[in-house]
PDB file of C-alpha atoms in Angstrom:
ATOM      1  CA  UNK A  20      60.046 124.014 105.106  1.00 77.00           C
ATOM      2  CA  UNK A  21      57.117 121.591 104.953  1.00 87.00           C
ATOM      3  CA  UNK A  22      54.123 122.606 107.089  1.00 91.00           C
ATOM      4  CA  UNK A  23      52.181 120.004 109.029  1.00 93.00           C
ATOM      5  CA  UNK A  24      49.471 118.611 106.680  1.00 93.00           C
ATOM      6  CA  UNK A  25      46.827 119.508 109.271  1.00 93.00           C
ATOM      7  CA  UNK A  26      47.380 123.131 108.281  1.00 94.00           C
ATOM      8  CA  UNK A  27      47.068 122.598 104.512  1.00 90.00           C
ATOM      9  CA  UNK A  28      43.795 124.560 104.378  1.00 93.00           C
ATOM     10  CA  UNK A  29      45.163 127.536 106.311  1.00 94.00           C
ATOM     11  CA  UNK A  30      45.920 130.386 103.869  1.00 95.00           C
ATOM     12  CA  UNK A  31      44.960 128.001 101.043  1.00 92.00           C
ATOM     13  CA  UNK A  32      43.137 130.635  99.003  1.00 91.00           C
ATOM     14  CA  UNK A  33      44.933 133.718 100.297  1.00 96.00           C
ATOM     15  CA  UNK A  34      46.670 135.901  97.692  1.00 97.00           C
ATOM     16  CA  UNK A  35      49.516 137.793  99.291  1.00 97.00           C
ATOM     17  CA  UNK A  36      50.379 141.332  98.237  1.00 96.00           C
ATOM     18  CA  UNK A  37      53.965 142.137  97.357  1.00 97.00           C
ATOM     19  CA  UNK A  38      55.714 144.733  99.502  1.00 97.00           C
ATOM     20  CA  UNK A  39      56.812 148.041  97.978  1.00 97.00           C
ATOM     21  CA  UNK A  40      60.433 146.835  98.003  1.00 98.00           C
ATOM     22  CA  UNK A  41      59.706 143.567  96.190  1.00 98.00           C
ATOM     23  CA  UNK A  42      61.881 142.459  93.298  1.00 98.00           C
ATOM     24  CA  UNK A  43      65.307 142.878  91.755  1.00 98.00           C
ATOM     25  CA  UNK A  44      64.849 146.516  90.778  1.00 98.00           C
ATOM     26  CA  UNK A  45      64.123 147.362  94.400  1.00 98.00           C
ATOM     27  CA  UNK A  46      67.621 146.151  95.269  1.00 98.00           C
ATOM     28  CA  UNK A  47      69.658 147.918  92.627  1.00 97.00           C
ATOM     29  CA  UNK A  48      70.391 150.866  94.928  1.00 97.00           C
ATOM     30  CA  UNK A  49      71.903 148.634  97.604  1.00 98.00           C
ATOM     31  CA  UNK A  50      75.593 147.848  98.019  1.00 98.00           C
ATOM     32  CA  UNK A  51      77.059 145.191  95.713  1.00 97.00           C
ATOM     33  CA  UNK A  52      78.092 143.242  98.810  1.00 98.00           C
ATOM     34  CA  UNK A  53      74.430 142.606  99.602  1.00 97.00           C
ATOM     35  CA  UNK A  54      74.174 140.501  96.448  1.00 97.00           C
ATOM     36  CA  UNK A  55      77.235 138.322  97.134  1.00 96.00           C
ATOM     37  CA  UNK A  56      75.702 135.768  99.483  1.00 96.00           C
ATOM     38  CA  UNK A  57      73.095 133.016  99.285  1.00 96.00           C
ATOM     39  CA  UNK A  58      70.308 135.589  99.612  1.00 97.00           C
ATOM     40  CA  UNK A  59      70.618 136.771  95.992  1.00 98.00           C
ATOM     41  CA  UNK A  60      70.258 133.423  94.152  1.00 98.00           C
ATOM     42  CA  UNK A  61      67.519 132.295  96.540  1.00 97.00           C
ATOM     43  CA  UNK A  62      65.201 134.925  95.111  1.00 98.00           C
ATOM     44  CA  UNK A  63      64.973 132.589  92.108  1.00 98.00           C
ATOM     45  CA  UNK A  64      65.797 129.260  93.777  1.00 97.00           C
ATOM     46  CA  UNK A  65      62.972 129.654  96.287  1.00 96.00           C
ATOM     47  CA  UNK A  66      60.471 130.798  93.691  1.00 97.00           C
ATOM     48  CA  UNK A  67      59.944 134.424  94.631  1.00 98.00           C
ATOM     49  CA  UNK A  68      60.508 135.556  91.030  1.00 97.00           C
ATOM     50  CA  UNK A  69      57.330 133.961  89.604  1.00 97.00           C
ATOM     51  CA  UNK A  70      53.790 134.776  90.694  1.00 97.00           C
ATOM     52  CA  UNK A  71      52.549 131.197  91.202  1.00 96.00           C
ATOM     53  CA  UNK A  72      55.631 129.991  93.080  1.00 97.00           C
ATOM     54  CA  UNK A  73      55.735 133.262  95.054  1.00 98.00           C
ATOM     55  CA  UNK A  74      52.231 132.665  96.325  1.00 97.00           C
ATOM     56  CA  UNK A  75      53.056 129.031  97.141  1.00 96.00           C
ATOM     57  CA  UNK A  76      56.175 130.065  99.086  1.00 96.00           C
ATOM     58  CA  UNK A  77      54.277 132.723 101.063  1.00 96.00           C
ATOM     59  CA  UNK A  78      51.461 130.307 101.916  1.00 96.00           C
ATOM     60  CA  UNK A  79      53.932 127.738 103.246  1.00 95.00           C
ATOM     61  CA  UNK A  80      55.780 130.438 105.162  1.00 95.00           C
ATOM     62  CA  UNK A  81      52.606 131.574 106.910  1.00 96.00           C
ATOM     63  CA  UNK A  82      51.409 128.002 107.468  1.00 96.00           C
ATOM     64  CA  UNK A  83      54.645 127.302 109.333  1.00 95.00           C
ATOM     65  CA  UNK A  84      54.096 130.380 111.502  1.00 94.00           C
ATOM     66  CA  UNK A  85      50.522 129.257 112.131  1.00 96.00           C
ATOM     67  CA  UNK A  86      51.919 125.894 113.258  1.00 95.00           C
ATOM     68  CA  UNK A  87      54.165 127.642 115.761  1.00 94.00           C
ATOM     69  CA  UNK A  88      51.165 129.604 117.086  1.00 95.00           C
ATOM     70  CA  UNK A  89      49.224 126.362 117.407  1.00 96.00           C
ATOM     71  CA  UNK A  90      52.049 124.731 119.362  1.00 96.00           C
ATOM     72  CA  UNK A  91      52.319 127.705 121.709  1.00 95.00           C
ATOM     73  CA  UNK A  92      48.589 127.438 122.294  1.00 96.00           C
ATOM     74  CA  UNK A  93      49.119 123.856 123.447  1.00 97.00           C
ATOM     75  CA  UNK A  94      51.823 125.003 125.902  1.00 96.00           C
ATOM     76  CA  UNK A  95      49.565 127.752 127.269  1.00 96.00           C
ATOM     77  CA  UNK A  96      46.697 125.278 127.677  1.00 97.00           C
ATOM     78  CA  UNK A  97      48.953 122.937 129.642  1.00 98.00           C
ATOM     79  CA  UNK A  98      50.099 125.768 131.918  1.00 97.00           C
ATOM     80  CA  UNK A  99      46.474 126.563 132.685  1.00 97.00           C
ATOM     81  CA  UNK A 100      45.691 122.891 133.246  1.00 98.00           C
ATOM     82  CA  UNK A 101      48.506 122.704 135.787  1.00 98.00           C
ATOM     83  CA  UNK A 102      47.256 125.902 137.484  1.00 97.00           C
ATOM     84  CA  UNK A 103      50.597 127.659 137.015  1.00 97.00           C
ATOM     85  CA  UNK A 104      49.604 130.045 134.235  1.00 95.00           C
ATOM     86  CA  UNK A 105      49.319 132.900 136.729  1.00 93.00           C
ATOM     87  CA  UNK A 106      52.876 132.243 137.949  1.00 94.00           C
ATOM     88  CA  UNK A 107      54.632 131.872 134.599  1.00 96.00           C
ATOM     89  CA  UNK A 108      56.264 134.657 132.581  1.00 95.00           C
ATOM     90  CA  UNK A 109      56.289 133.903 128.898  1.00 95.00           C
ATOM     91  CA  UNK A 110      58.972 135.253 126.546  1.00 96.00           C
ATOM     92  CA  UNK A 111      58.486 134.418 122.901  1.00 96.00           C
ATOM     93  CA  UNK A 112      60.932 135.139 120.100  1.00 95.00           C
ATOM     94  CA  UNK A 113      62.405 133.349 117.132  1.00 91.00           C
ATOM     95  CA  UNK A 114      65.074 133.451 114.485  1.00 89.00           C
ATOM     96  CA  UNK A 115      65.104 136.462 112.140  1.00 88.00           C
ATOM     97  CA  UNK A 116      62.609 136.646 109.314  1.00 88.00           C
ATOM     98  CA  UNK A 117      62.932 135.891 105.596  1.00 94.00           C
ATOM     99  CA  UNK A 118      63.189 138.512 102.870  1.00 97.00           C
ATOM    100  CA  UNK A 119      60.485 136.761 100.847  1.00 97.00           C
ATOM    101  CA  UNK A 120      61.523 138.631  97.710  1.00 98.00           C
ATOM    102  CA  UNK A 121      62.177 142.069  99.223  1.00 98.00           C
ATOM    103  CA  UNK A 122      65.047 143.796  97.390  1.00 98.00           C
ATOM    104  CA  UNK A 123      65.198 140.758  95.112  1.00 98.00           C
ATOM    105  CA  UNK A 124      66.480 138.563  97.967  1.00 98.00           C
ATOM    106  CA  UNK A 125      65.547 135.314  99.666  1.00 97.00           C
ATOM    107  CA  UNK A 126      66.620 133.759 102.969  1.00 94.00           C
ATOM    108  CA  UNK A 127      67.721 136.163 105.775  1.00 93.00           C
ATOM    109  CA  UNK A 128      70.802 137.329 107.769  1.00 91.00           C
ATOM    110  CA  UNK A 129      71.539 140.643 105.962  1.00 97.00           C
ATOM    111  CA  UNK A 130      70.870 143.779 108.038  1.00 97.00           C
ATOM    112  CA  UNK A 131      67.876 145.062 106.049  1.00 98.00           C
ATOM    113  CA  UNK A 132      64.612 145.156 107.944  1.00 96.00           C
ATOM    114  CA  UNK A 133      62.940 141.974 106.656  1.00 96.00           C
ATOM    115  CA  UNK A 134      66.030 139.839 107.299  1.00 93.00           C
ATOM    116  CA  UNK A 135      67.078 141.411 110.600  1.00 93.00           C
ATOM    117  CA  UNK A 136      63.860 141.807 112.578  1.00 93.00           C
ATOM    118  CA  UNK A 137      62.653 139.180 115.040  1.00 92.00           C
ATOM    119  CA  UNK A 138      59.345 138.903 116.888  1.00 92.00           C
ATOM    120  CA  UNK A 139      59.298 139.503 120.616  1.00 95.00           C
ATOM    121  CA  UNK A 140      56.298 139.013 122.875  1.00 95.00           C
ATOM    122  CA  UNK A 141      56.487 139.072 126.692  1.00 95.00           C
ATOM    123  CA  UNK A 142      53.577 138.154 128.930  1.00 93.00           C
ATOM    124  CA  UNK A 143      53.761 138.800 132.648  1.00 93.00           C
ATOM    125  CA  UNK A 144      50.503 137.662 134.290  1.00 92.00           C
ATOM    126  CA  UNK A 145      51.007 140.264 137.024  1.00 89.00           C
ATOM    127  CA  UNK A 146      50.583 143.019 134.446  1.00 85.00           C
ATOM    128  CA  UNK A 147      46.893 143.704 134.158  1.00 78.00           C
ATOM    129  CA  UNK A 148      47.129 146.231 131.315  1.00 72.00           C
ATOM    130  CA  UNK A 149      45.905 145.257 127.868  1.00 75.00           C
ATOM    131  CA  UNK A 150      48.305 144.152 125.137  1.00 82.00           C
ATOM    132  CA  UNK A 151      50.554 147.013 124.147  1.00 89.00           C
ATOM    133  CA  UNK A 152      53.303 147.642 121.617  1.00 91.00           C
ATOM    134  CA  UNK A 153      56.517 149.516 122.190  1.00 92.00           C
ATOM    135  CA  UNK A 154      58.643 151.400 119.682  1.00 90.00           C
ATOM    136  CA  UNK A 155      61.700 151.154 121.908  1.00 94.00           C
ATOM    137  CA  UNK A 156      64.798 149.477 120.454  1.00 95.00           C
ATOM    138  CA  UNK A 157      65.486 145.958 121.683  1.00 95.00           C
ATOM    139  CA  UNK A 158      67.658 143.097 120.485  1.00 94.00           C
ATOM    140  CA  UNK A 159      67.911 139.368 121.080  1.00 92.00           C
ATOM    141  CA  UNK A 160      70.942 140.146 123.216  1.00 93.00           C
ATOM    142  CA  UNK A 161      68.487 141.599 125.734  1.00 96.00           C
ATOM    143  CA  UNK A 162      66.570 138.387 126.345  1.00 96.00           C
ATOM    144  CA  UNK A 163      69.086 136.773 128.689  1.00 96.00           C
ATOM    145  CA  UNK A 164      69.332 139.932 130.783  1.00 97.00           C
ATOM    146  CA  UNK A 165      65.542 140.036 130.975  1.00 97.00           C
ATOM    147  CA  UNK A 166      65.344 136.463 132.275  1.00 97.00           C
ATOM    148  CA  UNK A 167      67.940 137.229 134.932  1.00 97.00           C
ATOM    149  CA  UNK A 168      66.055 140.364 135.966  1.00 97.00           C
ATOM    150  CA  UNK A 169      62.763 138.483 136.358  1.00 96.00           C
ATOM    151  CA  UNK A 170      64.582 135.779 138.321  1.00 96.00           C
ATOM    152  CA  UNK A 171      66.046 138.316 140.720  1.00 96.00           C
ATOM    153  CA  UNK A 172      69.606 137.646 139.582  1.00 97.00           C
ATOM    154  CA  UNK A 173      72.074 140.499 139.057  1.00 96.00           C
ATOM    155  CA  UNK A 174      72.950 141.130 135.418  1.00 95.00           C
ATOM    156  CA  UNK A 175      76.733 140.761 134.939  1.00 93.00           C
ATOM    157  CA  UNK A 176      78.461 143.987 133.929  1.00 89.00           C
ATOM    158  CA  UNK A 177      80.074 142.191 130.978  1.00 88.00           C
ATOM    159  CA  UNK A 178      76.653 141.733 129.376  1.00 90.00           C
ATOM    160  CA  UNK A 179      75.746 143.997 126.483  1.00 93.00           C
ATOM    161  CA  UNK A 180      72.098 143.013 126.905  1.00 95.00           C
ATOM    162  CA  UNK A 181      69.641 145.126 128.892  1.00 96.00           C
ATOM    163  CA  UNK A 182      66.506 143.961 130.688  1.00 97.00           C
ATOM    164  CA  UNK A 183      63.319 144.550 128.724  1.00 95.00           C
ATOM    165  CA  UNK A 184      61.236 144.393 131.906  1.00 95.00           C
ATOM    166  CA  UNK A 185      60.903 148.210 132.148  1.00 95.00           C
ATOM    167  CA  UNK A 186      59.232 148.215 128.701  1.00 94.00           C
ATOM    168  CA  UNK A 187      56.720 145.575 129.797  1.00 93.00           C
ATOM    169  CA  UNK A 188      55.784 147.756 132.740  1.00 90.00           C
ATOM    170  CA  UNK A 189      55.874 151.002 130.724  1.00 91.00           C
ATOM    171  CA  UNK A 190      55.909 150.595 126.906  1.00 91.00           C
ATOM    172  CA  UNK A 191      56.655 154.313 126.435  1.00 92.00           C
ATOM    173  CA  UNK A 192      60.006 154.064 128.230  1.00 94.00           C
ATOM    174  CA  UNK A 193      63.364 153.241 126.624  1.00 94.00           C
ATOM    175  CA  UNK A 194      66.136 150.875 127.623  1.00 95.00           C
ATOM    176  CA  UNK A 195      68.662 151.807 124.933  1.00 95.00           C
ATOM    177  CA  UNK A 196      69.212 154.615 122.423  1.00 95.00           C
ATOM    178  CA  UNK A 197      71.135 152.596 119.854  1.00 96.00           C
ATOM    179  CA  UNK A 198      71.414 148.982 118.743  1.00 96.00           C
ATOM    180  CA  UNK A 199      74.114 147.189 116.740  1.00 96.00           C
ATOM    181  CA  UNK A 200      73.354 144.538 114.134  1.00 95.00           C
ATOM    182  CA  UNK A 201      76.332 142.253 113.661  1.00 94.00           C
ATOM    183  CA  UNK A 202      76.637 140.158 110.496  1.00 94.00           C
ATOM    184  CA  UNK A 203      79.729 137.952 110.407  1.00 93.00           C
ATOM    185  CA  UNK A 204      78.132 134.783 109.049  1.00 90.00           C
ATOM    186  CA  UNK A 205      78.647 133.373 105.561  1.00 91.00           C
ATOM    187  CA  UNK A 206      80.859 134.801 102.794  1.00 94.00           C
ATOM    188  CA  UNK A 207      83.216 137.554 103.921  1.00 96.00           C
ATOM    189  CA  UNK A 208      81.817 139.804 101.212  1.00 96.00           C
ATOM    190  CA  UNK A 209      78.523 140.001 103.121  1.00 97.00           C
ATOM    191  CA  UNK A 210      80.061 140.741 106.515  1.00 97.00           C
ATOM    192  CA  UNK A 211      79.164 144.119 107.947  1.00 97.00           C
ATOM    193  CA  UNK A 212      78.436 146.038 111.103  1.00 97.00           C
ATOM    194  CA  UNK A 213      75.264 148.083 111.363  1.00 98.00           C
ATOM    195  CA  UNK A 214      74.172 150.628 113.970  1.00 98.00           C
ATOM    196  CA  UNK A 215      70.676 152.021 114.316  1.00 97.00           C
ATOM    197  CA  UNK A 216      68.835 154.407 116.562  1.00 96.00           C
ATOM    198  CA  UNK A 217      65.107 155.106 116.720  1.00 92.00           C
ATOM    199  CA  UNK A 218      65.168 156.891 113.344  1.00 97.00           C
ATOM    200  CA  UNK A 219      68.208 155.968 111.245  1.00 98.00           C
ATOM    201  CA  UNK A 220      70.078 152.842 110.257  1.00 98.00           C
ATOM    202  CA  UNK A 221      73.721 152.997 109.185  1.00 98.00           C
ATOM    203  CA  UNK A 222      75.294 150.038 107.372  1.00 98.00           C
ATOM    204  CA  UNK A 223      78.997 149.830 106.551  1.00 98.00           C
ATOM    205  CA  UNK A 224      80.020 147.134 104.078  1.00 98.00           C
ATOM    206  CA  UNK A 225      83.793 146.920 104.497  1.00 97.00           C
ATOM    207  CA  UNK A 226      84.598 144.174 101.974  1.00 97.00           C
ATOM    208  CA  UNK A 227      86.842 145.232  99.082  1.00 97.00           C
ATOM    209  CA  UNK A 228      87.763 143.528  95.813  1.00 96.00           C
ATOM    210  CA  UNK A 229      89.176 146.019  93.325  1.00 96.00           C
ATOM    211  CA  UNK A 230      89.362 143.369  90.600  1.00 95.00           C
ATOM    212  CA  UNK A 231      85.547 143.104  90.757  1.00 93.00           C
ATOM    213  CA  UNK A 232      85.074 146.864  91.229  1.00 95.00           C
ATOM    214  CA  UNK A 233      83.765 146.325  94.754  1.00 96.00           C
ATOM    215  CA  UNK A 234      84.686 148.875  97.394  1.00 97.00           C
ATOM    216  CA  UNK A 235      83.631 149.658 100.977  1.00 98.00           C
ATOM    217  CA  UNK A 236      80.141 151.149 100.910  1.00 98.00           C
ATOM    218  CA  UNK A 237      78.058 153.215 103.327  1.00 98.00           C
ATOM    219  CA  UNK A 238      74.286 153.058 103.540  1.00 98.00           C
ATOM    220  CA  UNK A 239      72.021 155.317 105.552  1.00 98.00           C
ATOM    221  CA  UNK A 240      68.270 154.748 105.791  1.00 98.00           C
ATOM    222  CA  UNK A 241      65.548 156.788 107.426  1.00 98.00           C
ATOM    223  CA  UNK A 242      63.653 153.797 108.794  1.00 97.00           C
ATOM    224  CA  UNK A 243      60.982 156.032 110.299  1.00 96.00           C
ATOM    225  CA  UNK A 244      59.883 157.501 106.963  1.00 97.00           C
ATOM    226  CA  UNK A 245      61.353 154.866 104.658  1.00 98.00           C
ATOM    227  CA  UNK A 246      60.729 151.530 106.435  1.00 97.00           C
ATOM    228  CA  UNK A 247      61.244 149.603 103.181  1.00 98.00           C
ATOM    229  CA  UNK A 248      64.760 151.076 102.783  1.00 98.00           C
ATOM    230  CA  UNK A 249      64.292 152.271  99.228  1.00 98.00           C
ATOM    231  CA  UNK A 250      66.485 155.369  99.451  1.00 98.00           C
ATOM    232  CA  UNK A 251      70.147 155.372 100.503  1.00 98.00           C
ATOM    233  CA  UNK A 252      70.799 158.786 102.065  1.00 98.00           C
ATOM    234  CA  UNK A 253      74.527 158.338 102.633  1.00 98.00           C
ATOM    235  CA  UNK A 254      75.553 160.390  99.594  1.00 95.00           C
ATOM    236  CA  UNK A 255      72.960 163.143  99.981  1.00 97.00           C
ATOM    237  CA  UNK A 256      74.596 166.316 101.283  1.00 97.00           C
ATOM    238  CA  UNK A 257      71.610 167.476 103.330  1.00 97.00           C
ATOM    239  CA  UNK A 258      71.869 164.327 105.458  1.00 98.00           C
ATOM    240  CA  UNK A 259      75.549 164.852 106.228  1.00 97.00           C
ATOM    241  CA  UNK A 260      74.848 165.681 109.920  1.00 98.00           C
ATOM    242  CA  UNK A 261      72.850 162.496 110.354  1.00 98.00           C
ATOM    243  CA  UNK A 262      75.539 160.485 108.553  1.00 98.00           C
ATOM    244  CA  UNK A 263      78.253 161.950 110.776  1.00 98.00           C
ATOM    245  CA  UNK A 264      76.258 161.104 113.895  1.00 98.00           C
ATOM    246  CA  UNK A 265      75.743 157.495 112.807  1.00 98.00           C
ATOM    247  CA  UNK A 266      79.405 157.140 111.814  1.00 98.00           C
ATOM    248  CA  UNK A 267      80.410 158.160 115.328  1.00 98.00           C
ATOM    249  CA  UNK A 268      77.981 155.635 116.810  1.00 98.00           C
ATOM    250  CA  UNK A 269      79.473 153.002 114.494  1.00 98.00           C
ATOM    251  CA  UNK A 270      83.028 153.811 115.631  1.00 98.00           C
ATOM    252  CA  UNK A 271      81.941 153.655 119.259  1.00 97.00           C
ATOM    253  CA  UNK A 272      80.312 150.255 118.755  1.00 95.00           C
ATOM    254  CA  UNK A 273      83.317 148.923 116.837  1.00 95.00           C
ATOM    255  CA  UNK A 274      85.727 150.049 119.575  1.00 94.00           C
ATOM    256  CA  UNK A 275      83.458 148.466 122.194  1.00 92.00           C
ATOM    257  CA  UNK A 276      83.464 145.214 120.222  1.00 89.00           C
ATOM    258  CA  UNK A 277      87.273 145.234 119.971  1.00 88.00           C
ATOM    259  CA  UNK A 278      87.663 145.972 123.686  1.00 85.00           C
ATOM    260  CA  UNK A 279      85.310 143.203 124.770  1.00 79.00           C
ATOM    261  CA  UNK A 280      86.927 140.748 122.365  1.00 74.00           C
ATOM    262  CA  UNK A 281      90.288 141.130 124.061  1.00 64.00           C
ATOM    263  CA  UNK A 282      88.771 140.219 127.414  1.00 59.00           C
ATOM    264  CA  UNK A 283      87.394 136.885 126.262  1.00 54.00           C
ATOM    265  CA  UNK A 284      89.455 133.834 127.179  1.00 56.00           C
ATOM    266  CA  UNK A 285      88.424 130.564 125.611  1.00 52.00           C
ATOM    267  CA  UNK A 286      88.848 127.478 127.779  1.00 48.00           C
TER     268      UNK A 286
END
């Protein structure tokens, strides 16, 4: 968490704005399970709760990202020096992001946007179009399939991942209609399975502890109109059709997971 000293002046005087979902109050509507992992205490432990330490944490965070950008620049310069930059496809991604105080949380892992999203940049020197963004759903599970596709290797049918290459060639296309987010790391109370499409995200927290008044909880977010996930629609009657649709997608994903699990043989 310590940036290279050569970047100490980068973001030195920047004052970062807080997102609309910053702070503890912005997390009160979320399931109790979301507050039962390391993410909840790290809001305080990592200094997001105080203005001065918040700004310090955000500066370090962005200095680290700047350092990654700098390192990638060195790699790109070397590719050009070796005259292979026009014959090299670059795929850049990373681990998922930090909450940085959103919903009163620190760290990452939970399925909310700030802790679940990852960057993804693909550069194919054969594509002459300018830099473009795509709104199509993709996941890190798709990266391996993409590499195989570019290498001319058949993608095994057992793979859940799909090649992102069609999106590079046509950003308006789609490679998948839904995407699961699987969280089975850390305390069992924070384990959950999430399914999202291009508009809604459905989270099912299945942990139960009646002695602590904790029961399985559903969350439904309209990530198109509510990207900061400030309103849980799961208990609103007018969204019952959307909830039912996402529940069915969840069941389908869960059954797929169970089916694939049985086929795995560990050696």
